Coordinates of C-alpha atoms in Angstrom, one line a residue:
Chain U
S1 CA -4.2 -7.9 -18.0
Q2 CA -1.7 -5.9 -16.0
T3 CA 0.9 -7.6 -13.8
I4 CA 3.7 -6.3 -11.6
H5 CA 6.9 -8.1 -10.9
Q6 CA 9.2 -7.3 -8.0
W7 CA 12.5 -9.1 -7.2
P8 CA 14.2 -10.5 -5.3
A9 CA 11.7 -11.7 -2.7
T10 CA 14.3 -11.7 0.1
L11 CA 17.7 -10.2 0.4
V12 CA 20.3 -10.3 3.1
Q13 CA 23.1 -7.7 2.6
P14 CA 26.0 -6.5 4.8
V15 CA 26.2 -3.0 6.0
G16 CA 28.0 -0.8 3.4
S17 CA 27.1 -2.9 0.4
P18 CA 25.1 -1.6 -2.6
L19 CA 21.5 -2.3 -3.3
S20 CA 19.4 -2.7 -6.4
L21 CA 15.7 -3.7 -6.3
E22 CA 13.9 -3.9 -9.5
C23 CA 10.2 -3.6 -10.3
T24 CA 8.6 -4.0 -13.7
V25 CA 5.0 -3.6 -14.9
E26 CA 3.3 -5.3 -17.8
G27 CA 0.1 -4.7 -19.6
T28 CA -0.1 -0.9 -19.1
S29 CA 1.6 2.2 -20.3
N30 CA 2.7 5.4 -18.6
P31 CA 1.8 4.1 -15.1
N32 CA 2.6 6.1 -12.0
L33 CA 5.1 4.0 -10.0
Y34 CA 5.8 4.0 -6.3
W35 CA 8.3 2.6 -3.8
Y36 CA 7.1 2.1 -0.3
R37 CA 8.8 0.8 2.8
Q38 CA 7.1 -1.0 5.6
A39 CA 8.8 -1.4 8.9
A40 CA 7.8 -4.3 11.1
G41 CA 4.2 -3.9 12.3
R42 CA 3.9 -0.4 10.8
G43 CA 2.2 1.2 7.9
L44 CA 3.6 2.0 4.5
Q45 CA 6.0 4.9 4.1
L46 CA 6.2 6.4 0.7
L47 CA 9.8 6.6 -0.5
F48 CA 9.7 7.6 -4.1
Y49 CA 7.2 8.1 -6.9
S50 CA 7.4 8.6 -10.6
V51 CA 5.0 9.9 -13.1
G52 CA 7.2 9.3 -16.1
I53 CA 10.5 8.2 -17.5
G54 CA 13.4 10.0 -15.7
Q55 CA 10.9 11.8 -13.3
I56 CA 11.5 10.9 -9.7
S57 CA 10.1 12.5 -6.6
S58 CA 11.5 11.8 -3.2
E59 CA 9.3 11.9 -0.1
V60 CA 11.9 11.4 2.6
P61 CA 15.6 12.3 2.7
Q62 CA 17.6 9.1 3.1
N63 CA 20.2 6.7 2.0
L64 CA 18.2 5.5 -1.0
S65 CA 17.6 6.6 -4.6
A66 CA 15.3 5.6 -7.4
S67 CA 15.5 5.6 -11.1
R68 CA 13.0 5.0 -14.0
P69 CA 15.1 4.1 -17.0
Q70 CA 12.1 2.8 -19.0
D71 CA 8.3 3.5 -18.9
R72 CA 7.5 0.3 -16.9
Q73 CA 10.7 -0.2 -14.9
F74 CA 11.4 1.3 -11.5
I75 CA 14.6 0.7 -9.6
L76 CA 15.4 1.3 -6.0
S77 CA 19.1 1.7 -5.2
S78 CA 21.6 2.4 -2.5
K79 CA 25.4 2.9 -2.7
K80 CA 26.0 1.9 0.9
L81 CA 23.3 0.2 3.0
L82 CA 22.7 1.1 6.6
L83 CA 21.3 -1.2 9.3
S84 CA 18.2 1.1 9.4
D85 CA 17.5 0.3 5.7
S86 CA 16.2 -3.1 6.8
G87 CA 12.5 -3.5 6.0
F88 CA 9.9 -4.7 3.6
Y89 CA 10.0 -2.8 0.3
L90 CA 6.9 -2.7 -1.9
C91 CA 6.6 -1.5 -5.4
A92 CA 3.3 -0.4 -6.7
W93 CA 1.7 1.1 -9.9
E94 CA -1.4 3.2 -10.4
G95 CA -3.1 4.5 -13.4
R96 CA -5.8 2.2 -14.5
A97 CA -8.1 4.2 -16.7
G98 CA -11.1 5.5 -14.8
V99 CA -10.0 4.3 -11.4
E100 CA -7.6 6.9 -10.1
G101 CA -5.6 6.0 -7.1
E102 CA -6.2 2.3 -7.1
A103 CA -2.8 0.9 -6.5
F104 CA -1.5 -2.6 -7.5
F105 CA 1.4 -4.0 -5.5
G106 CA 4.2 -6.3 -6.1
Q107 CA 4.9 -9.1 -3.6
G108 CA 7.5 -7.2 -1.8
T109 CA 11.2 -7.6 -1.0
R110 CA 12.2 -8.4 2.5
L111 CA 15.6 -6.7 3.0
T112 CA 17.8 -7.5 6.0
V113 CA 20.9 -5.5 6.5
V114 CA 23.4 -7.3 8.8
Chain Z
S1 CA 3.5 11.5 6.7
Q2 CA 0.6 9.1 7.0
Q3 CA -2.8 10.5 6.2
G4 CA -5.1 7.7 7.3
E5 CA -5.1 6.2 10.8
E6 CA -6.8 3.0 11.4
D7 CA -8.3 1.8 14.7
P8 CA -8.2 -0.5 16.4
Q9 CA -4.6 -1.5 15.8
A10 CA -5.4 -5.1 16.5
L11 CA -8.7 -7.0 16.5
S12 CA -9.3 -10.6 17.5
I13 CA -12.7 -12.2 16.9
Q14 CA -14.3 -15.6 16.5
E15 CA -15.2 -17.0 13.1
G16 CA -18.7 -16.0 12.1
E17 CA -18.6 -12.6 14.0
N18 CA -18.4 -9.3 12.2
A19 CA -15.3 -7.2 12.2
T20 CA -15.3 -3.5 12.0
M21 CA -12.3 -1.3 11.4
N22 CA -12.2 2.4 11.3
C23 CA -10.0 4.9 9.5
S24 CA -9.7 8.6 10.1
Y25 CA -7.9 11.1 7.9
K26 CA -7.0 14.8 8.1
T27 CA -7.3 16.5 4.7
S28 CA -9.8 16.5 1.9
I29 CA -9.7 13.5 -0.4
N30 CA -10.8 12.3 -3.8
N31 CA -11.3 8.8 -2.8
L32 CA -10.5 6.3 0.0
Q33 CA -9.5 2.7 -0.5
W34 CA -9.1 -0.3 1.7
Y35 CA -6.4 -2.9 1.2
R36 CA -5.6 -6.3 2.7
Q37 CA -2.1 -7.6 3.4
N38 CA -1.4 -11.2 4.3
S39 CA 1.7 -11.7 6.4
G40 CA 4.9 -11.0 4.4
R41 CA 3.1 -10.3 1.2
G42 CA 2.1 -7.3 -1.0
L43 CA -1.1 -5.4 -0.5
V44 CA -4.3 -6.4 -2.4
H45 CA -6.9 -3.8 -3.2
L46 CA -10.3 -4.5 -1.7
I47 CA -12.6 -1.6 -2.4
L48 CA -12.6 2.0 -3.4
I49 CA -15.1 4.6 -2.3
R50 CA -15.2 8.0 -3.9
S51 CA -15.7 11.2 -1.9
N52 CA -19.2 11.7 -3.2
E53 CA -20.3 8.2 -2.1
R54 CA -21.5 7.3 1.4
E55 CA -21.6 3.5 1.3
K56 CA -20.3 0.7 -0.9
H57 CA -20.6 -3.1 -0.8
S58 CA -18.5 -5.8 -2.2
G59 CA -19.4 -9.4 -1.2
R60 CA -19.0 -9.6 2.6
L61 CA -17.4 -6.1 2.7
R62 CA -19.2 -2.9 3.5
V63 CA -17.4 0.4 3.5
T64 CA -18.9 3.7 4.7
L65 CA -17.4 7.2 4.2
D66 CA -18.3 10.2 6.2
T67 CA -16.5 13.2 4.7
S68 CA -17.8 15.6 7.4
K69 CA -16.1 13.5 10.1
K70 CA -13.2 12.6 7.8
S71 CA -13.7 8.9 8.6
S72 CA -14.4 5.6 7.0
S73 CA -15.2 2.1 8.3
L74 CA -14.7 -1.3 6.8
L75 CA -17.1 -4.0 8.0
I76 CA -16.4 -7.7 7.2
T77 CA -19.5 -9.7 7.9
A78 CA -19.6 -13.4 8.9
S79 CA -15.8 -13.5 9.2
R80 CA -13.7 -16.5 8.3
A81 CA -10.3 -17.7 9.5
A82 CA -9.0 -16.8 6.0
D83 CA -9.9 -13.2 6.6
T84 CA -6.9 -13.1 9.1
A85 CA -4.7 -10.3 7.7
S86 CA -3.8 -6.7 8.1
Y87 CA -6.1 -4.1 6.7
F88 CA -5.0 -0.7 5.5
C89 CA -6.9 2.4 4.4
A90 CA -5.4 4.7 1.8
T91 CA -6.5 8.1 0.9
L92 CA -6.0 9.9 -2.4
G93 CA -6.0 13.7 -2.3
G94 CA -4.8 16.4 -4.6
S95 CA -1.4 14.9 -4.9
Y96 CA -2.8 11.7 -6.4
I97 CA -0.5 9.6 -4.3
P98 CA -2.1 6.9 -2.2
T99 CA -1.2 7.6 1.4
F100 CA -1.5 4.7 3.8
G101 CA -2.3 4.4 7.5
R102 CA -0.6 2.0 9.9
G103 CA -3.2 -0.7 9.5
T104 CA -5.4 -2.9 11.6
S105 CA -4.3 -6.5 12.4
L106 CA -7.3 -8.8 12.3
I107 CA -7.1 -12.3 13.7
V108 CA -10.1 -14.6 13.2
H109 CA -10.1 -17.6 15.3
P110 CA -11.7 -20.8 13.9

Protein backbone atom coordinates (compact mmCIF):
# COMPACT_ATOMS: atom_id res chain seq x y z
CA SER A 1 0.00 0.00 0.00
CA GLN A 2 1.03 3.56 -0.52
CA THR A 3 2.21 5.79 2.31
CA ILE A 4 3.45 9.32 2.50
CA HIS A 5 5.89 10.64 5.08
CA GLN A 6 6.39 14.27 5.88
CA TRP A 7 8.76 15.71 8.46
CA PRO A 8 9.32 17.39 10.76
CA ALA A 9 5.87 17.68 12.36
CA THR A 10 6.65 21.01 13.98
CA LEU A 11 9.38 23.54 13.43
CA VAL A 12 10.26 26.86 15.00
CA GLN A 13 12.78 28.87 13.03
CA PRO A 14 14.14 32.40 13.36
CA VAL A 15 13.62 34.97 10.65
CA GLY A 16 16.37 34.77 8.06
CA SER A 17 17.21 31.13 8.70
CA PRO A 18 17.02 28.46 5.96
CA LEU A 19 14.28 25.89 5.64
CA SER A 20 14.11 22.34 4.36
CA LEU A 21 10.96 20.24 4.60
CA GLU A 22 11.04 16.76 3.18
CA CYS A 23 8.30 14.53 1.85
CA THR A 24 8.65 10.97 0.60
CA VAL A 25 6.13 8.57 -0.88
CA GLU A 26 6.26 4.79 -0.74
CA GLY A 27 4.42 2.15 -2.67
CA THR A 28 3.89 3.99 -5.92
CA SER A 29 5.94 5.24 -8.82
CA ASN A 30 5.85 8.45 -10.84
CA PRO A 31 3.33 10.19 -8.58
CA ASN A 32 2.30 13.79 -9.00
CA LEU A 33 3.55 15.60 -5.93
CA TYR A 34 2.25 18.78 -4.33
CA TRP A 35 3.14 21.26 -1.61
CA TYR A 36 0.26 23.22 -0.11
CA ARG A 37 0.24 25.86 2.60
CA GLN A 38 -2.65 26.40 4.94
CA ALA A 39 -2.88 29.63 6.91
CA ALA A 40 -4.79 29.52 10.18
CA GLY A 41 -8.50 28.96 9.52
CA ARG A 42 -8.01 29.15 5.79
CA GLY A 43 -8.09 26.84 2.83
CA LEU A 44 -5.17 25.23 1.10
CA GLN A 45 -3.00 27.30 -1.17
CA LEU A 46 -1.08 25.35 -3.79
CA LEU A 47 2.60 26.31 -3.71
CA PHE A 48 4.34 23.84 -6.02
CA TYR A 49 3.57 20.74 -7.97
CA SER A 50 5.71 18.24 -9.80
CA VAL A 51 4.84 15.68 -12.45
CA GLY A 52 8.31 14.14 -12.58
CA ILE A 53 11.92 14.24 -11.43
CA GLY A 54 13.35 17.73 -11.77
CA GLN A 55 10.01 19.12 -13.00
CA ILE A 56 8.68 21.81 -10.70
CA SER A 57 5.85 24.25 -11.32
CA SER A 58 5.31 27.20 -9.04
CA GLU A 59 1.86 28.58 -8.47
CA VAL A 60 2.72 31.70 -6.50
CA PRO A 61 5.82 33.91 -6.49
CA GLN A 62 7.33 33.79 -3.04
CA ASN A 63 10.26 33.17 -0.79
CA LEU A 64 10.12 29.39 -1.21
CA SER A 65 11.43 26.87 -3.71
CA ALA A 66 10.89 23.17 -4.31
CA SER A 67 12.95 20.36 -5.70
CA ARG A 68 12.34 16.77 -6.71
CA PRO A 69 15.70 15.00 -6.69
CA GLN A 70 14.15 11.52 -6.81
CA ASP A 71 10.88 10.11 -8.11
CA ARG A 72 9.27 9.86 -4.69
CA GLN A 73 10.98 12.71 -2.86
CA PHE A 74 9.76 16.28 -2.76
CA ILE A 75 11.57 19.01 -0.83
CA LEU A 76 10.38 22.48 0.11
CA SER A 77 13.13 24.99 0.83
CA SER A 78 13.88 28.57 1.63
CA LYS A 79 17.20 30.38 1.88
CA LYS A 80 15.89 33.02 4.28
CA LEU A 81 12.59 32.65 6.10
CA LEU A 82 10.19 35.54 6.58
CA LEU A 83 7.61 35.94 9.33
CA SER A 84 4.92 35.54 6.67
CA ASP A 85 6.21 32.04 5.89
CA SER A 86 4.62 30.76 9.10
CA GLY A 87 1.84 28.28 8.46
CA PHE A 88 0.88 24.66 8.09
CA TYR A 89 2.59 22.97 5.16
CA LEU A 90 1.13 19.88 3.59
CA CYS A 91 2.67 17.51 1.10
CA ALA A 92 0.41 15.38 -1.06
CA TRP A 93 0.66 12.85 -3.85
CA GLU A 94 -1.78 11.90 -6.54
CA GLY A 95 -1.76 9.35 -9.27
CA ARG A 96 -3.45 6.21 -8.09
CA ALA A 97 -4.37 4.27 -11.20
CA GLY A 98 -7.94 4.88 -12.27
CA VAL A 99 -8.67 7.50 -9.63
CA GLU A 100 -7.36 10.72 -11.06
CA GLY A 101 -7.23 13.62 -8.70
CA GLU A 102 -7.59 11.70 -5.47
CA ALA A 103 -4.88 13.21 -3.30
CA PHE A 104 -3.22 11.60 -0.30
CA PHE A 105 -1.77 13.92 2.29
CA GLY A 106 1.05 13.78 4.78
CA GLN A 107 0.42 14.80 8.35
CA GLY A 108 1.73 18.31 7.79
CA THR A 109 4.46 20.50 9.24
CA ARG A 110 3.56 23.36 11.53
CA LEU A 111 6.15 26.07 10.82
CA THR A 112 6.47 29.05 13.11
CA VAL A 113 8.90 31.75 12.11
CA VAL A 114 9.90 33.93 15.06
CA SER B 1 -6.61 30.95 -6.64
CA GLN B 2 -9.21 28.78 -4.93
CA GLN B 3 -11.74 27.08 -7.14
CA GLY B 4 -14.20 25.65 -4.66
CA GLU B 5 -15.93 27.72 -2.02
CA GLU B 6 -17.68 25.95 0.82
CA ASP B 7 -20.54 27.26 2.86
CA PRO B 8 -21.29 27.66 5.60
CA GLN B 9 -17.86 28.55 6.94
CA ALA B 10 -18.88 27.13 10.30
CA LEU B 11 -21.63 24.75 11.37
CA SER B 12 -22.58 23.73 14.90
CA ILE B 13 -25.08 20.93 15.48
CA GLN B 14 -26.13 18.38 18.06
CA GLU B 15 -25.18 14.74 17.87
CA GLY B 16 -27.71 12.78 15.85
CA GLU B 17 -28.61 15.68 13.57
CA ASN B 18 -27.69 15.81 9.92
CA ALA B 19 -24.99 18.18 8.67
CA THR B 20 -25.08 19.65 5.20
CA MET B 21 -22.20 21.51 3.62
CA ASN B 22 -22.17 23.08 0.20
CA CYS B 23 -19.46 23.78 -2.32
CA SER B 24 -19.61 26.04 -5.35
CA TYR B 25 -17.03 26.27 -8.09
CA LYS B 26 -16.45 28.36 -11.16
CA THR B 27 -14.98 26.39 -14.04
CA SER B 28 -15.70 23.00 -15.59
CA ILE B 29 -14.40 20.00 -13.70
CA ASN B 30 -13.52 16.35 -14.21
CA ASN B 31 -14.40 15.40 -10.70
CA LEU B 32 -15.04 16.86 -7.26
CA GLN B 33 -13.83 15.47 -3.99
CA TRP B 34 -14.53 16.00 -0.32
CA TYR B 35 -11.85 15.81 2.34
CA ARG B 36 -11.85 15.92 6.09
CA GLN B 37 -9.20 17.52 8.30
CA ASN B 38 -8.93 17.02 12.01
CA SER B 39 -7.34 19.92 13.84
CA GLY B 40 -3.65 20.22 13.07
CA ARG B 41 -3.54 17.14 10.86
CA GLY B 42 -3.38 16.32 7.18
CA LEU B 43 -6.42 15.93 5.00
CA VAL B 44 -8.15 12.60 4.55
CA HIS B 45 -10.00 11.79 1.35
CA LEU B 46 -13.68 11.01 1.94
CA ILE B 47 -15.39 10.64 -1.39
CA LEU B 48 -14.97 11.45 -5.08
CA ILE B 49 -17.78 12.17 -7.49
CA ARG B 50 -17.16 12.35 -11.22
CA SER B 51 -18.63 15.02 -13.44
CA ASN B 52 -21.04 12.55 -15.04
CA GLU B 53 -22.40 11.41 -11.68
CA ARG B 54 -25.17 13.14 -9.76
CA GLU B 55 -25.14 11.40 -6.41
CA LYS B 56 -22.87 9.13 -4.46
CA HIS B 57 -23.04 7.44 -1.08
CA SER B 58 -20.42 6.14 1.30
CA GLY B 59 -21.62 5.01 4.71
CA ARG B 60 -23.22 8.02 6.40
CA LEU B 61 -21.99 10.34 3.67
CA ARG B 62 -24.04 11.46 0.71
CA VAL B 63 -22.60 13.70 -1.97
CA THR B 64 -24.53 15.36 -4.77
CA LEU B 65 -23.19 17.18 -7.79
CA ASP B 66 -25.06 19.63 -9.99
CA THR B 67 -22.79 20.62 -12.85
CA SER B 68 -25.37 23.02 -14.28
CA LYS B 69 -25.22 25.03 -11.06
CA LYS B 70 -21.56 24.27 -10.47
CA SER B 71 -22.28 23.12 -6.97
CA SER B 72 -21.97 20.10 -4.71
CA SER B 73 -23.24 19.20 -1.29
CA LEU B 74 -21.98 16.86 1.39
CA LEU B 75 -24.52 15.43 3.79
CA ILE B 76 -23.43 13.65 6.95
CA THR B 77 -26.36 11.79 8.46
CA ALA B 78 -26.80 10.97 12.13
CA SER B 79 -23.74 12.99 13.07
CA ARG B 80 -21.42 11.99 15.90
CA ALA B 81 -19.07 14.00 18.07
CA ALA B 82 -16.21 12.29 16.22
CA ASP B 83 -17.37 13.97 13.00
CA THR B 84 -16.11 17.28 14.40
CA ALA B 85 -13.54 18.47 11.86
CA SER B 86 -13.08 20.80 8.92
CA TYR B 87 -14.42 19.64 5.58
CA PHE B 88 -13.01 20.74 2.24
CA CYS B 89 -14.14 20.30 -1.31
CA ALA B 90 -11.56 20.02 -4.07
CA THR B 91 -12.12 20.23 -7.77
CA LEU B 92 -10.09 18.67 -10.52
CA GLY B 93 -10.21 20.33 -13.90
CA GLY B 94 -8.11 20.34 -17.00
CA SER B 95 -4.93 21.10 -15.10
CA TYR B 96 -5.32 17.87 -13.07
CA ILE B 97 -4.32 19.73 -9.93
CA PRO B 98 -6.67 19.39 -6.93
CA THR B 99 -7.82 22.90 -6.04
CA PHE B 100 -9.30 23.39 -2.59
CA GLY B 101 -11.84 25.70 -1.04
CA ARG B 102 -11.56 27.36 2.37
CA GLY B 103 -13.47 24.65 4.17
CA THR B 104 -16.40 24.30 6.53
CA SER B 105 -15.69 23.90 10.22
CA LEU B 106 -18.16 21.41 11.70
CA ILE B 107 -18.69 21.06 15.44
CA VAL B 108 -20.91 18.26 16.66
CA HIS B 109 -21.94 18.62 20.28
CA PRO B 110 -22.43 15.40 22.26
